[in-house]
Short mmCIF file of C-alpha atoms and ligand atoms in Angstrom, two decimals:
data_model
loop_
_atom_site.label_atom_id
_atom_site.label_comp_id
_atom_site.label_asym_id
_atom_site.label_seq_id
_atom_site.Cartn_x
_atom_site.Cartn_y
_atom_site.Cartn_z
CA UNK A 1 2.11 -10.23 -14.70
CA UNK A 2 -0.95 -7.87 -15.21
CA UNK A 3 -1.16 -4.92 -12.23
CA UNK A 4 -2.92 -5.52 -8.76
CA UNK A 5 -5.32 -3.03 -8.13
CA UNK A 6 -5.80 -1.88 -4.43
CA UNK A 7 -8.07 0.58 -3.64
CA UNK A 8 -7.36 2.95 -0.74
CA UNK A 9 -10.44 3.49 1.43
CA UNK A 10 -9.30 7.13 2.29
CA UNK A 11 -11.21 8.64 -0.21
CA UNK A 12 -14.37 6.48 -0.35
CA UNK A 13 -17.71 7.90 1.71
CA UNK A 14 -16.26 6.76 5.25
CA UNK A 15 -20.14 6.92 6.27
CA UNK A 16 -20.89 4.02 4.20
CA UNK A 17 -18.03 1.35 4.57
CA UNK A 18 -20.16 -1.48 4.19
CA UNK A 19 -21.61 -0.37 0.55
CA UNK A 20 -18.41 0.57 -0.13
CA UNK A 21 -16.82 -2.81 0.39
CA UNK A 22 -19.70 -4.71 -1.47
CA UNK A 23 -19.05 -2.26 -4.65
CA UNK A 24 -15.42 -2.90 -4.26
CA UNK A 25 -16.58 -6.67 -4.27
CA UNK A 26 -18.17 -6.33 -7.36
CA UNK A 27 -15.78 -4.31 -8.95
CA UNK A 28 -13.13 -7.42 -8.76
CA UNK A 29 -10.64 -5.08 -7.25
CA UNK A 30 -8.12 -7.05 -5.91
CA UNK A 31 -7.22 -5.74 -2.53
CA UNK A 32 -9.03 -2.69 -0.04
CA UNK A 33 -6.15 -0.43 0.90
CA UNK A 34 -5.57 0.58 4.52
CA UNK A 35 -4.28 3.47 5.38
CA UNK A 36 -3.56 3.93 8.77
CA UNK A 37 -1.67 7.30 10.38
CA UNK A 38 -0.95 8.62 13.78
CA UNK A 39 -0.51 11.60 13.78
CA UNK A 40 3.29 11.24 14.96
CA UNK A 41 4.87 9.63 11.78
CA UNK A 42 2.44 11.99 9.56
CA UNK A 43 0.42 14.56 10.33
CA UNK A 44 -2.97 12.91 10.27
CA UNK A 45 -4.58 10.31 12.07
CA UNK A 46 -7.41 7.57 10.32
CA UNK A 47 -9.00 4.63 11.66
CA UNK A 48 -6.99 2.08 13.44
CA UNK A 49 -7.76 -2.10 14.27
CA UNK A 50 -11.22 -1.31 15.38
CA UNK A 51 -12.68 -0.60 12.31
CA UNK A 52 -10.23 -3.12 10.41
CA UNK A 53 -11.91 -5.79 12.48
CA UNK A 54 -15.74 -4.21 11.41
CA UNK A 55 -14.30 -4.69 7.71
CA UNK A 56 -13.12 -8.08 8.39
CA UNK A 57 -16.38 -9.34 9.49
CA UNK A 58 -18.26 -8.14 6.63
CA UNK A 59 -16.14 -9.53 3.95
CA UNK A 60 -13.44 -11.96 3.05
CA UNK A 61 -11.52 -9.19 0.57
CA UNK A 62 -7.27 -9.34 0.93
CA UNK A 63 -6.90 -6.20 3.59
CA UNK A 64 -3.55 -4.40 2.66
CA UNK A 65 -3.05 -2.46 5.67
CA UNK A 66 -0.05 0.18 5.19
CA UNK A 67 1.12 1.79 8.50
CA UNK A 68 1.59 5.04 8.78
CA UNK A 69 3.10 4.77 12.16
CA UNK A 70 5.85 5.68 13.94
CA UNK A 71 6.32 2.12 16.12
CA UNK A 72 4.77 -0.15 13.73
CA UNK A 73 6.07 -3.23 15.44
CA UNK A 74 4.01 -2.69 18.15
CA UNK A 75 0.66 -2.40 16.51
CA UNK A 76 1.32 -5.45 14.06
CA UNK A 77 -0.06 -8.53 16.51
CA UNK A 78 -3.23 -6.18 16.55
CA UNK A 79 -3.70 -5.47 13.25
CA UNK A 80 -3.01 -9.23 12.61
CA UNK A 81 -5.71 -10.29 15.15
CA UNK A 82 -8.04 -7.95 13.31
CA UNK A 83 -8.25 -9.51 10.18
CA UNK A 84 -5.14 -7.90 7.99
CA UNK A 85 -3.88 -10.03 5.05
CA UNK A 86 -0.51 -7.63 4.88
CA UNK A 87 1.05 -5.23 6.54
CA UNK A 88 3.44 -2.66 5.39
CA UNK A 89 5.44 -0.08 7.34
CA UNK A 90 7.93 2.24 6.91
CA UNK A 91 11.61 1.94 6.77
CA UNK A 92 11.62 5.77 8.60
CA UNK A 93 9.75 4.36 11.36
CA UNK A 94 11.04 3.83 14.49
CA UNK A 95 10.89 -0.38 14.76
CA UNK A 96 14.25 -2.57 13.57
CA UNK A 97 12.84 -3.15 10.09
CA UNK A 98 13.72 -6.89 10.37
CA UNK A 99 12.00 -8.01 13.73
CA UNK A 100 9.09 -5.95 12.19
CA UNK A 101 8.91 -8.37 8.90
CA UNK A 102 9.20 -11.19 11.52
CA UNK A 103 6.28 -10.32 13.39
CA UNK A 104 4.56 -9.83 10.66
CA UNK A 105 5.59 -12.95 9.24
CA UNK A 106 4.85 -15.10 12.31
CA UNK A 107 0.51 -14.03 11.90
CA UNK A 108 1.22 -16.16 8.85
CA UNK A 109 0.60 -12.75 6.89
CA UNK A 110 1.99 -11.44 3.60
CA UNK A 111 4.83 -8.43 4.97
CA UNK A 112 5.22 -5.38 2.62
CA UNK A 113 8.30 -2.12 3.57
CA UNK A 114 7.59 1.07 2.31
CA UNK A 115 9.97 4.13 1.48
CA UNK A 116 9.02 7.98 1.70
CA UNK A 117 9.89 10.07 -1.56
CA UNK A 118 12.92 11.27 -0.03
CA UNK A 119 14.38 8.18 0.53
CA UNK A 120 16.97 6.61 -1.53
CA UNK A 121 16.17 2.94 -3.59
CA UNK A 122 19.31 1.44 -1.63
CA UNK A 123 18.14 1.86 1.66
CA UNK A 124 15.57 -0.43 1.14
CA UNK A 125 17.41 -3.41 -1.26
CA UNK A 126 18.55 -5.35 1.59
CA UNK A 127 15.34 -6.05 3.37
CA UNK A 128 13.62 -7.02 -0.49
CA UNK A 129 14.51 -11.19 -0.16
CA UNK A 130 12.56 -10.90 3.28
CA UNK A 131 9.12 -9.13 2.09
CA UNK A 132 6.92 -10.20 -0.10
CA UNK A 133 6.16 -6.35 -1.24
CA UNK A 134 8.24 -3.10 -1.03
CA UNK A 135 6.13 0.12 -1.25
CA UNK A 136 7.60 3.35 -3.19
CA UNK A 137 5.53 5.94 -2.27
CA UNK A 138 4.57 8.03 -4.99
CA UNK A 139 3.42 11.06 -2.67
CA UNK A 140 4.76 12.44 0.62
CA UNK A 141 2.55 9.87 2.87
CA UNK A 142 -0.25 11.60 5.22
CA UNK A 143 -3.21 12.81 2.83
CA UNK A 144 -5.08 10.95 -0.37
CA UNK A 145 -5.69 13.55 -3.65
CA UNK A 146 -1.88 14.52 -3.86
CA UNK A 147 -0.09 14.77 -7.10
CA UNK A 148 1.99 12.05 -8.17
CA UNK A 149 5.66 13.01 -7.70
CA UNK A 150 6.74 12.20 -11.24
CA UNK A 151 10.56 12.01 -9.50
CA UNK A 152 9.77 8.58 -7.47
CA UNK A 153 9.78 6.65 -11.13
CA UNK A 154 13.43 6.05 -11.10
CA UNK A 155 13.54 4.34 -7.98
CA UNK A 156 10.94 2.02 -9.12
CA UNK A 157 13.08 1.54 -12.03
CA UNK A 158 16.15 0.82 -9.95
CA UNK A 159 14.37 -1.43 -7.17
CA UNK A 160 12.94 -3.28 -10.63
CA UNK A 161 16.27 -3.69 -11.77
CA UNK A 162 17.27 -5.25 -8.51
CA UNK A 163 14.85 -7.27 -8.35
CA UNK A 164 14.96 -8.88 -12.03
CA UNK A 165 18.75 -9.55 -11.32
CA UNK A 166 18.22 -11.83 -7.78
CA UNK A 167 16.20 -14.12 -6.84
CA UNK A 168 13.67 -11.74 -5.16
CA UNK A 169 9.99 -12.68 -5.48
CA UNK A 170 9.29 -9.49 -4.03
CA UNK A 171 6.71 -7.07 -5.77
CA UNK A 172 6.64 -3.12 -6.33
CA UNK A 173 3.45 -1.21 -4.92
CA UNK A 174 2.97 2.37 -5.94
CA UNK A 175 0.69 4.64 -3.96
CA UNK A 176 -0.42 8.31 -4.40
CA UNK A 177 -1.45 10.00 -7.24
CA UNK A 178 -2.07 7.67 -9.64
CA UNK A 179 -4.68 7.75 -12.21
CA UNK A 180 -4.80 6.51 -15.80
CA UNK A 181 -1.56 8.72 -17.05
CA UNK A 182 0.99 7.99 -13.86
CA UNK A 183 -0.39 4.04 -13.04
CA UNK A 184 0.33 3.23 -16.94
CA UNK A 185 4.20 5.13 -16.10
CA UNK A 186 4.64 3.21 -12.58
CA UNK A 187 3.90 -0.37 -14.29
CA UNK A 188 6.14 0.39 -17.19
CA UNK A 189 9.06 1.48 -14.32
CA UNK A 190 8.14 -1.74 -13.08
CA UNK A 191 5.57 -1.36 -10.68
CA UNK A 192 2.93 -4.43 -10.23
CA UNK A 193 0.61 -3.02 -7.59
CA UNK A 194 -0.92 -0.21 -8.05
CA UNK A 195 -2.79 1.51 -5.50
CA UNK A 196 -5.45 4.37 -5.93
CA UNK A 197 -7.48 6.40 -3.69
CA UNK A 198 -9.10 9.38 -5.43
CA UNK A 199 -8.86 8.16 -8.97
CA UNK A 200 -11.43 4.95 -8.10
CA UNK A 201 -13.98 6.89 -5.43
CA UNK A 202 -14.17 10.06 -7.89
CA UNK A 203 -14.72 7.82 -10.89
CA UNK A 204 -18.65 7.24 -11.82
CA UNK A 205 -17.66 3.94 -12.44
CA UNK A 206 -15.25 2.15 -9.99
CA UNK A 207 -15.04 -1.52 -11.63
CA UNK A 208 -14.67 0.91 -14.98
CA UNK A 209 -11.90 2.82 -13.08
CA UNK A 210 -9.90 -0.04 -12.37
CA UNK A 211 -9.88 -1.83 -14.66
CA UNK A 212 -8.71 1.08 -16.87
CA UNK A 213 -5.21 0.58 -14.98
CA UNK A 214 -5.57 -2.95 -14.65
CA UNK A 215 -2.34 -3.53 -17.46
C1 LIG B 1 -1.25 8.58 1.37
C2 LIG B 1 -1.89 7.22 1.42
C3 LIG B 1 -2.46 6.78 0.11
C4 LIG B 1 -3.59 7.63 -0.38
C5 LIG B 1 -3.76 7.48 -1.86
O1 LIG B 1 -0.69 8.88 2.59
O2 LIG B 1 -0.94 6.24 1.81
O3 LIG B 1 -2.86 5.42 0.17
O4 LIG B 1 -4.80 7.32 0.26
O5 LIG B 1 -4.73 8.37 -2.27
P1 LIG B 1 -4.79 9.01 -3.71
O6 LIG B 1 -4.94 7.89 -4.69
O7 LIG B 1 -5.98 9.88 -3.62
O8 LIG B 1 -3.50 9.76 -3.92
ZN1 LIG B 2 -1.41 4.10 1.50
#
């Protein structure tokens, strides 16, 4: 399976959304990236369901919204109603992991779990037959243009493991960091979404960009 490319809107001109999402468009990216914080589970705080919903009604892209949130159960039905296509959410959050998946599940939308660097490969293994996407974070989560935290690779590798042994249909997203060098390392660990910020808005050429890492 070649690599899924979502972009994460973090680092685009936040000014200019709507050109931005008819270059992304064009650029057959596969998925606009989401990235929404609270200032509670990290530092920072985005854009939340209002603008999702602004996004929604200007195109008909897959939305891969990624929660950053420290009770993302609560803010899924919303973010659902909006016009996400996934969710994701963190296994440090605060929500039972499983009735979050459910909710998700029940908007008829795709459900992704993400782990922090710091956070063992195991934790996670039991939720993977229930999501359709488990997200290793390449970078402590809370800021795009990080460095790629070269350390994360082995749990890809292990999770990938896992997940070639069982039945899982489950796939790996990587986020932070990458660019040509580290995406070409997290798809060899096994990593089959790959999702970059900096590397696509900084690039002259995004459709170039992406499909540079597009293995
Ligand atoms: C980090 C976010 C990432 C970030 C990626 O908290 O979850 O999605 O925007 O940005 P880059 O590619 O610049 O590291
Ligand atoms: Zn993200």
């Amino acid at each position: 399976m070649s690599a899924v490319i979502s972009a994460s809107i973090l680092a685009s001109d936040l000014l200019n959304i709507e050109k931005t999402v008819s270059e992304l468009e064009n650029s057959g990216i596969d998925m606009i990236h989401y990235d929404v914080m609270d200032g509670v589970f990290v530092d920072n705080i985005t854009y939340g369901e209002v603008i999702l919903k602004k996004m929604r009604s200007i195109t008909d892209m897959f939305l891969d919204v990624h929660l950053m949130t420290i009770k993302p159960l609560a803010l899924v039905g919303g973010f659902a109603n909006a016009g996400a296509s996934s969710i994701t959410f963190h296994l440090e959050s605060s929500s039972d992991a499983f009735e979050t998946i459910r909710a998700i599940k029940s908007y008829g939308l795709k459900a992704g779990i993400s782990i922090k660097p710091d956070t063992e490969a195991d934790k996670v293994i039991p939720y993977l037959p229930y999501v359709d996407s488990v997200l290793v974070m390449t970078v402590e989560p809370g800021k795009g243009g990080q460095s790629f935290m070269f350390e994360t690779l082995e749990k890809v590798m292990i999770i990938s493991e896992y997940i070639k042994a069982s039945d899982c249909k489950c796939i790996i997203q990587v986020d932070g960091g990458i660019n040509t060098e580290t995406a070409r390392l997290a798809y060899d660990a096994g990593a089959r979404n790959l999702v970059a910020g900096t590397f696509i808005f900084k690039a002259n050429d995004m459709k170039a960009a992406a499909d540079s890492i597009r293995f």
